[in-house]
Amino acid sequence: MIDVLAIAARSPLGVGEAAWSIGEVGAPAATCIGPDARLTEAGLRKPFCARAPIEGVDPATALLLATYDSLVVPGGRIGVAIGTSSGGMATAERWFRTRDPALAADATYHAPFRALLAHMQGVNVVRATHPVTACSASTLAILLAMRWLEAGDVDYAIAGGYDALTVFVAAGFEALGATSAHPPPRPFRTARDGMNLGEGCGLFLLGRGRGLARL
C-alpha cells in the first residue's frame, strides 16, 4: 500500500486544508466564483471564474512553487510526477502578443515544471515526469508516482497537479459552450448550463509508512 504522508494545496478557497475543505456537513458549499476583470476586458460573454490567491510573472509557476514550499521533503530518492492541462500558458499569451524572444523558453507547457525542478536544489530527484493530458493529468501523475514506489524506484514521491487560468484557456472553454452564465454551476440540475473554471495546485507526498491516508 502507498501512504499519503503530507498534503499541500492552494485554491481560491485558501491555503492548506482550507483549499480543499468542504465545510460542515449540510452547510452551503463555499464558493469564490465571480466576474473576472481580465476575462471581462477580453470580451468573454461568460467571464466567471475563481482565482487562487497567488501573483507572479507566470501565475502557474508561482502557484506550483508556493505549494511545493509548503511540503517538508524527506531525504532519500525522490520522484516528482505533477500534471497540468495548460502549464505556462500565461507566458505563452505574452509571447503571442509581443513575440519577445526572451519569453520563448518559458512559453511552453513544461516551463513551470522545469522551474520547480530547478527550485528543488539539494533534493535527490531520481524520477521526474510532467503529464500534459488535459483533465486526466494529475490522476495520471499520481498513478505514475505510485508505480515508482511499488517498483522500489523511489523512496518518496511528490505527485499532484496545478493550473492557472488564462484568457486563452477560458476562451477555449467558452467556445466549446462548456462554461456557465449563471454561477455557481449546477451539475446535477436539469437547468445546468456548464461549469465555471478555477485555478489551484494540490500536491501529495507519497511513501510507505504511517500516513494521513492509504491508497
Tab-separated table of C-alpha atoms in Angstrom:
chain	number	residue	atom	x	y	z
A	1	MET	CA	0.000	0.000	0.000
A	2	ILE	CA	1.052	3.593	-0.638
A	3	ASP	CA	0.617	6.180	2.119
A	4	VAL	CA	-0.213	9.877	1.838
A	5	LEU	CA	2.332	11.416	4.215
A	6	ALA	CA	1.516	15.095	3.656
A	7	ILE	CA	-0.694	17.352	1.542
A	8	ALA	CA	-0.009	20.873	0.275
A	9	ALA	CA	-2.636	22.853	-1.617
A	10	ARG	CA	-3.659	26.315	-2.815
A	11	SER	CA	-7.041	27.127	-4.308
A	12	PRO	CA	-9.483	30.054	-4.456
A	13	LEU	CA	-10.750	28.886	-1.049
A	14	GLY	CA	-7.361	29.354	0.635
A	15	VAL	CA	-4.104	27.664	1.532
A	16	GLY	CA	-3.546	24.294	3.180
A	17	GLU	CA	-6.597	22.450	4.497
A	18	ALA	CA	-8.805	25.439	3.656
A	19	ALA	CA	-8.011	24.841	-0.022
A	20	TRP	CA	-9.990	21.593	-0.135
A	21	SER	CA	-12.266	21.706	2.902
A	22	ILE	CA	-15.974	21.252	2.116
A	23	GLY	CA	-17.030	22.742	5.443
A	24	GLU	CA	-19.648	21.347	7.783
A	25	VAL	CA	-21.996	18.657	6.528
A	26	GLY	CA	-25.253	20.264	5.412
A	27	ALA	CA	-23.812	23.791	5.233
A	28	PRO	CA	-23.927	25.674	1.917
A	29	ALA	CA	-20.825	24.994	-0.145
A	30	ALA	CA	-18.246	27.783	-0.109
A	31	THR	CA	-17.640	29.394	-3.482
A	32	CYS	CA	-15.298	32.072	-4.809
A	33	ILE	CA	-16.768	32.246	-8.312
A	34	GLY	CA	-17.479	35.709	-9.642
A	35	PRO	CA	-16.978	38.109	-12.552
A	36	ASP	CA	-13.318	38.355	-13.513
A	37	ALA	CA	-11.848	41.659	-14.672
A	38	ARG	CA	-9.341	40.095	-17.083
A	39	LEU	CA	-11.943	37.900	-18.760
A	40	THR	CA	-14.391	40.799	-18.961
A	41	GLU	CA	-11.771	43.056	-20.535
A	42	ALA	CA	-11.011	40.348	-23.090
A	43	GLY	CA	-14.661	40.358	-24.173
A	44	LEU	CA	-15.783	36.931	-22.945
A	45	ARG	CA	-19.560	36.583	-22.744
A	46	LYS	CA	-19.342	34.451	-19.589
A	47	PRO	CA	-16.408	35.926	-17.629
A	48	PHE	CA	-16.957	33.992	-14.393
A	49	CYS	CA	-14.174	32.083	-12.637
A	50	ALA	CA	-12.400	31.544	-9.316
A	51	ARG	CA	-8.844	32.810	-8.852
A	52	ALA	CA	-6.325	31.406	-6.372
A	53	PRO	CA	-4.510	33.866	-4.050
A	54	ILE	CA	-1.207	33.998	-5.932
A	55	GLU	CA	0.692	36.505	-8.028
A	56	GLY	CA	3.729	36.128	-10.243
A	57	VAL	CA	5.154	36.817	-13.680
A	58	ASP	CA	3.815	33.404	-14.637
A	59	PRO	CA	0.983	32.553	-12.200
A	60	ALA	CA	1.180	28.807	-12.857
A	61	THR	CA	4.865	28.764	-11.915
A	62	ALA	CA	4.243	30.905	-8.833
A	63	LEU	CA	1.354	28.664	-7.793
A	64	LEU	CA	3.380	25.477	-8.187
A	65	LEU	CA	6.459	26.774	-6.360
A	66	ALA	CA	4.458	28.243	-3.468
A	67	THR	CA	2.557	24.990	-2.977
A	68	TYR	CA	5.726	22.893	-3.111
A	69	ASP	CA	7.345	25.138	-0.476
A	70	SER	CA	4.594	24.077	1.953
A	71	LEU	CA	5.888	20.495	1.892
A	72	VAL	CA	8.729	19.177	4.037
A	73	VAL	CA	10.523	16.786	1.703
A	74	PRO	CA	12.476	13.986	3.417
A	75	GLY	CA	15.864	12.718	2.341
A	76	GLY	CA	16.214	9.763	0.002
A	77	ARG	CA	15.401	9.132	-3.623
A	78	ILE	CA	12.570	11.414	-4.685
A	79	GLY	CA	10.194	11.060	-7.615
A	80	VAL	CA	8.268	14.071	-8.927
A	81	ALA	CA	5.119	13.480	-11.009
A	82	ILE	CA	2.924	16.549	-11.465
A	83	GLY	CA	0.299	17.060	-14.148
A	84	THR	CA	-1.208	20.114	-15.815
A	85	SER	CA	-3.621	20.979	-18.597
A	86	SER	CA	-2.275	24.427	-19.506
A	87	GLY	CA	1.221	24.750	-17.987
A	88	GLY	CA	2.912	28.055	-18.769
A	89	MET	CA	0.052	29.388	-20.893
A	90	ALA	CA	0.148	32.849	-19.248
A	91	THR	CA	3.686	33.391	-20.513
A	92	ALA	CA	2.697	31.909	-23.861
A	93	GLU	CA	-0.049	34.539	-24.156
A	94	ARG	CA	2.517	37.265	-23.530
A	95	TRP	CA	4.747	35.730	-26.206
A	96	PHE	CA	1.841	35.580	-28.671
A	97	ARG	CA	1.312	39.331	-28.158
A	98	THR	CA	4.925	40.516	-28.193
A	99	ARG	CA	6.961	37.835	-29.973
A	100	ASP	CA	9.700	38.708	-27.497
A	101	PRO	CA	12.465	36.079	-27.910
A	102	ALA	CA	13.262	36.383	-24.208
A	103	LEU	CA	9.875	34.821	-23.380
A	104	ALA	CA	10.124	31.848	-25.755
A	105	ALA	CA	11.787	29.402	-23.343
A	106	ASP	CA	9.105	29.936	-20.699
A	107	ALA	CA	6.155	29.992	-23.126
A	108	THR	CA	5.656	26.223	-23.006
A	109	TYR	CA	3.512	23.701	-21.179
A	110	HIS	CA	6.541	22.366	-19.310
A	111	ALA	CA	8.142	25.651	-18.180
A	112	PRO	CA	6.576	25.719	-14.662
A	113	PHE	CA	7.695	22.122	-14.059
A	114	ARG	CA	11.231	22.926	-15.202
A	115	ALA	CA	11.212	25.882	-12.811
A	116	LEU	CA	10.150	23.575	-9.964
A	117	LEU	CA	12.952	21.099	-10.632
A	118	ALA	CA	15.464	23.969	-10.678
A	119	HIS	CA	13.922	25.213	-7.395
A	120	MET	CA	14.415	21.806	-5.713
A	121	GLN	CA	18.119	22.290	-5.092
A	122	GLY	CA	19.574	19.730	-2.717
A	123	VAL	CA	16.709	17.258	-3.283
A	124	ASN	CA	17.765	13.935	-4.803
A	125	VAL	CA	15.270	13.750	-7.689
A	126	VAL	CA	15.734	10.415	-9.479
A	127	ARG	CA	12.447	10.281	-11.430
A	128	ALA	CA	10.522	13.203	-12.902
A	129	THR	CA	7.570	13.428	-15.271
A	130	HIS	CA	5.068	16.114	-16.210
A	131	PRO	CA	1.916	14.691	-17.854
A	132	VAL	CA	0.011	17.176	-20.018
A	133	THR	CA	-3.148	15.170	-20.664
A	134	ALA	CA	-5.923	17.707	-20.051
A	135	CYS	CA	-8.351	16.743	-17.265
A	136	SER	CA	-6.617	13.426	-16.525
A	137	ALA	CA	-3.151	14.916	-15.966
A	138	SER	CA	-3.000	14.900	-12.162
A	139	THR	CA	-4.630	11.464	-11.907
A	140	LEU	CA	-2.058	10.059	-14.311
A	141	ALA	CA	0.739	11.743	-12.366
A	142	ILE	CA	-0.404	10.156	-9.090
A	143	LEU	CA	-0.635	6.740	-10.755
A	144	LEU	CA	2.905	7.026	-12.149
A	145	ALA	CA	4.242	8.083	-8.733
A	146	MET	CA	2.563	5.072	-7.110
A	147	ARG	CA	4.113	2.773	-9.715
A	148	TRP	CA	7.578	4.144	-8.934
A	149	LEU	CA	7.035	3.476	-5.242
A	150	GLU	CA	5.679	-0.015	-5.846
A	151	ALA	CA	8.667	-0.838	-8.060
A	152	GLY	CA	11.137	0.466	-5.463
A	153	ASP	CA	12.486	3.091	-7.867
A	154	VAL	CA	11.998	5.911	-5.337
A	155	ASP	CA	11.737	6.231	-1.568
A	156	TYR	CA	9.193	9.067	-1.689
A	157	ALA	CA	7.206	10.785	-4.417
A	158	ILE	CA	5.626	14.203	-4.849
A	159	ALA	CA	2.526	13.889	-7.012
A	160	GLY	CA	-0.450	16.019	-7.984
A	161	GLY	CA	-1.381	18.780	-10.370
A	162	TYR	CA	-1.700	22.518	-10.942
A	163	ASP	CA	-3.257	25.017	-13.334
A	164	ALA	CA	-3.624	28.785	-13.581
A	165	LEU	CA	-6.448	30.332	-15.551
A	166	THR	CA	-5.695	32.481	-18.612
A	167	VAL	CA	-7.809	34.297	-21.187
A	168	PHE	CA	-6.767	31.838	-23.898
A	169	VAL	CA	-7.870	28.857	-21.813
A	170	ALA	CA	-11.152	30.477	-20.742
A	171	ALA	CA	-11.931	31.498	-24.322
A	172	GLY	CA	-11.421	27.926	-25.452
A	173	PHE	CA	-13.900	26.547	-22.925
A	174	GLU	CA	-16.384	29.292	-23.781
A	175	ALA	CA	-16.066	28.488	-27.493
A	176	LEU	CA	-16.949	24.884	-26.676
A	177	GLY	CA	-20.093	26.061	-24.886
A	178	ALA	CA	-18.805	24.457	-21.692
A	179	THR	CA	-18.993	27.389	-19.256
A	180	SER	CA	-21.945	28.582	-17.214
A	181	ALA	CA	-23.508	32.031	-17.498
A	182	HIS	CA	-25.219	31.610	-14.109
A	183	PRO	CA	-22.642	30.793	-11.420
A	184	PRO	CA	-22.282	28.781	-9.364
A	185	PRO	CA	-22.665	25.790	-11.702
A	186	ARG	CA	-25.471	23.284	-11.123
A	187	PRO	CA	-24.077	19.973	-12.404
A	188	PHE	CA	-26.958	17.813	-11.125
A	189	ARG	CA	-29.868	20.076	-12.093
A	190	THR	CA	-31.948	19.835	-15.251
A	191	ALA	CA	-31.271	23.566	-15.793
A	192	ARG	CA	-27.482	23.139	-15.762
A	193	ASP	CA	-25.652	25.129	-18.435
A	194	GLY	CA	-21.981	24.347	-17.895
A	195	MET	CA	-19.118	24.768	-15.454
A	196	ASN	CA	-17.019	27.611	-14.088
A	197	LEU	CA	-13.256	27.500	-14.339
A	198	GLY	CA	-10.852	27.899	-11.448
A	199	GLU	CA	-7.197	27.531	-10.636
A	200	GLY	CA	-5.140	25.867	-7.969
A	201	CYS	CA	-2.462	23.350	-7.058
A	202	GLY	CA	-2.553	20.184	-4.969
A	203	LEU	CA	0.481	18.057	-4.113
A	204	PHE	CA	0.751	14.798	-2.172
A	205	LEU	CA	3.897	13.496	-0.522
A	206	LEU	CA	3.636	9.734	-1.012
A	207	GLY	CA	5.643	6.969	0.609
A	208	ARG	CA	5.425	3.828	2.657
A	209	GLY	CA	4.761	4.269	6.360
A	210	ARG	CA	2.099	5.543	8.689
A	211	GLY	CA	0.497	8.461	6.869
A	212	LEU	CA	-2.678	10.525	6.632
A	213	ALA	CA	-4.341	8.030	4.305
A	214	ARG	CA	-3.638	4.890	2.282
A	215	LEU	CA	-4.019	4.482	-1.470
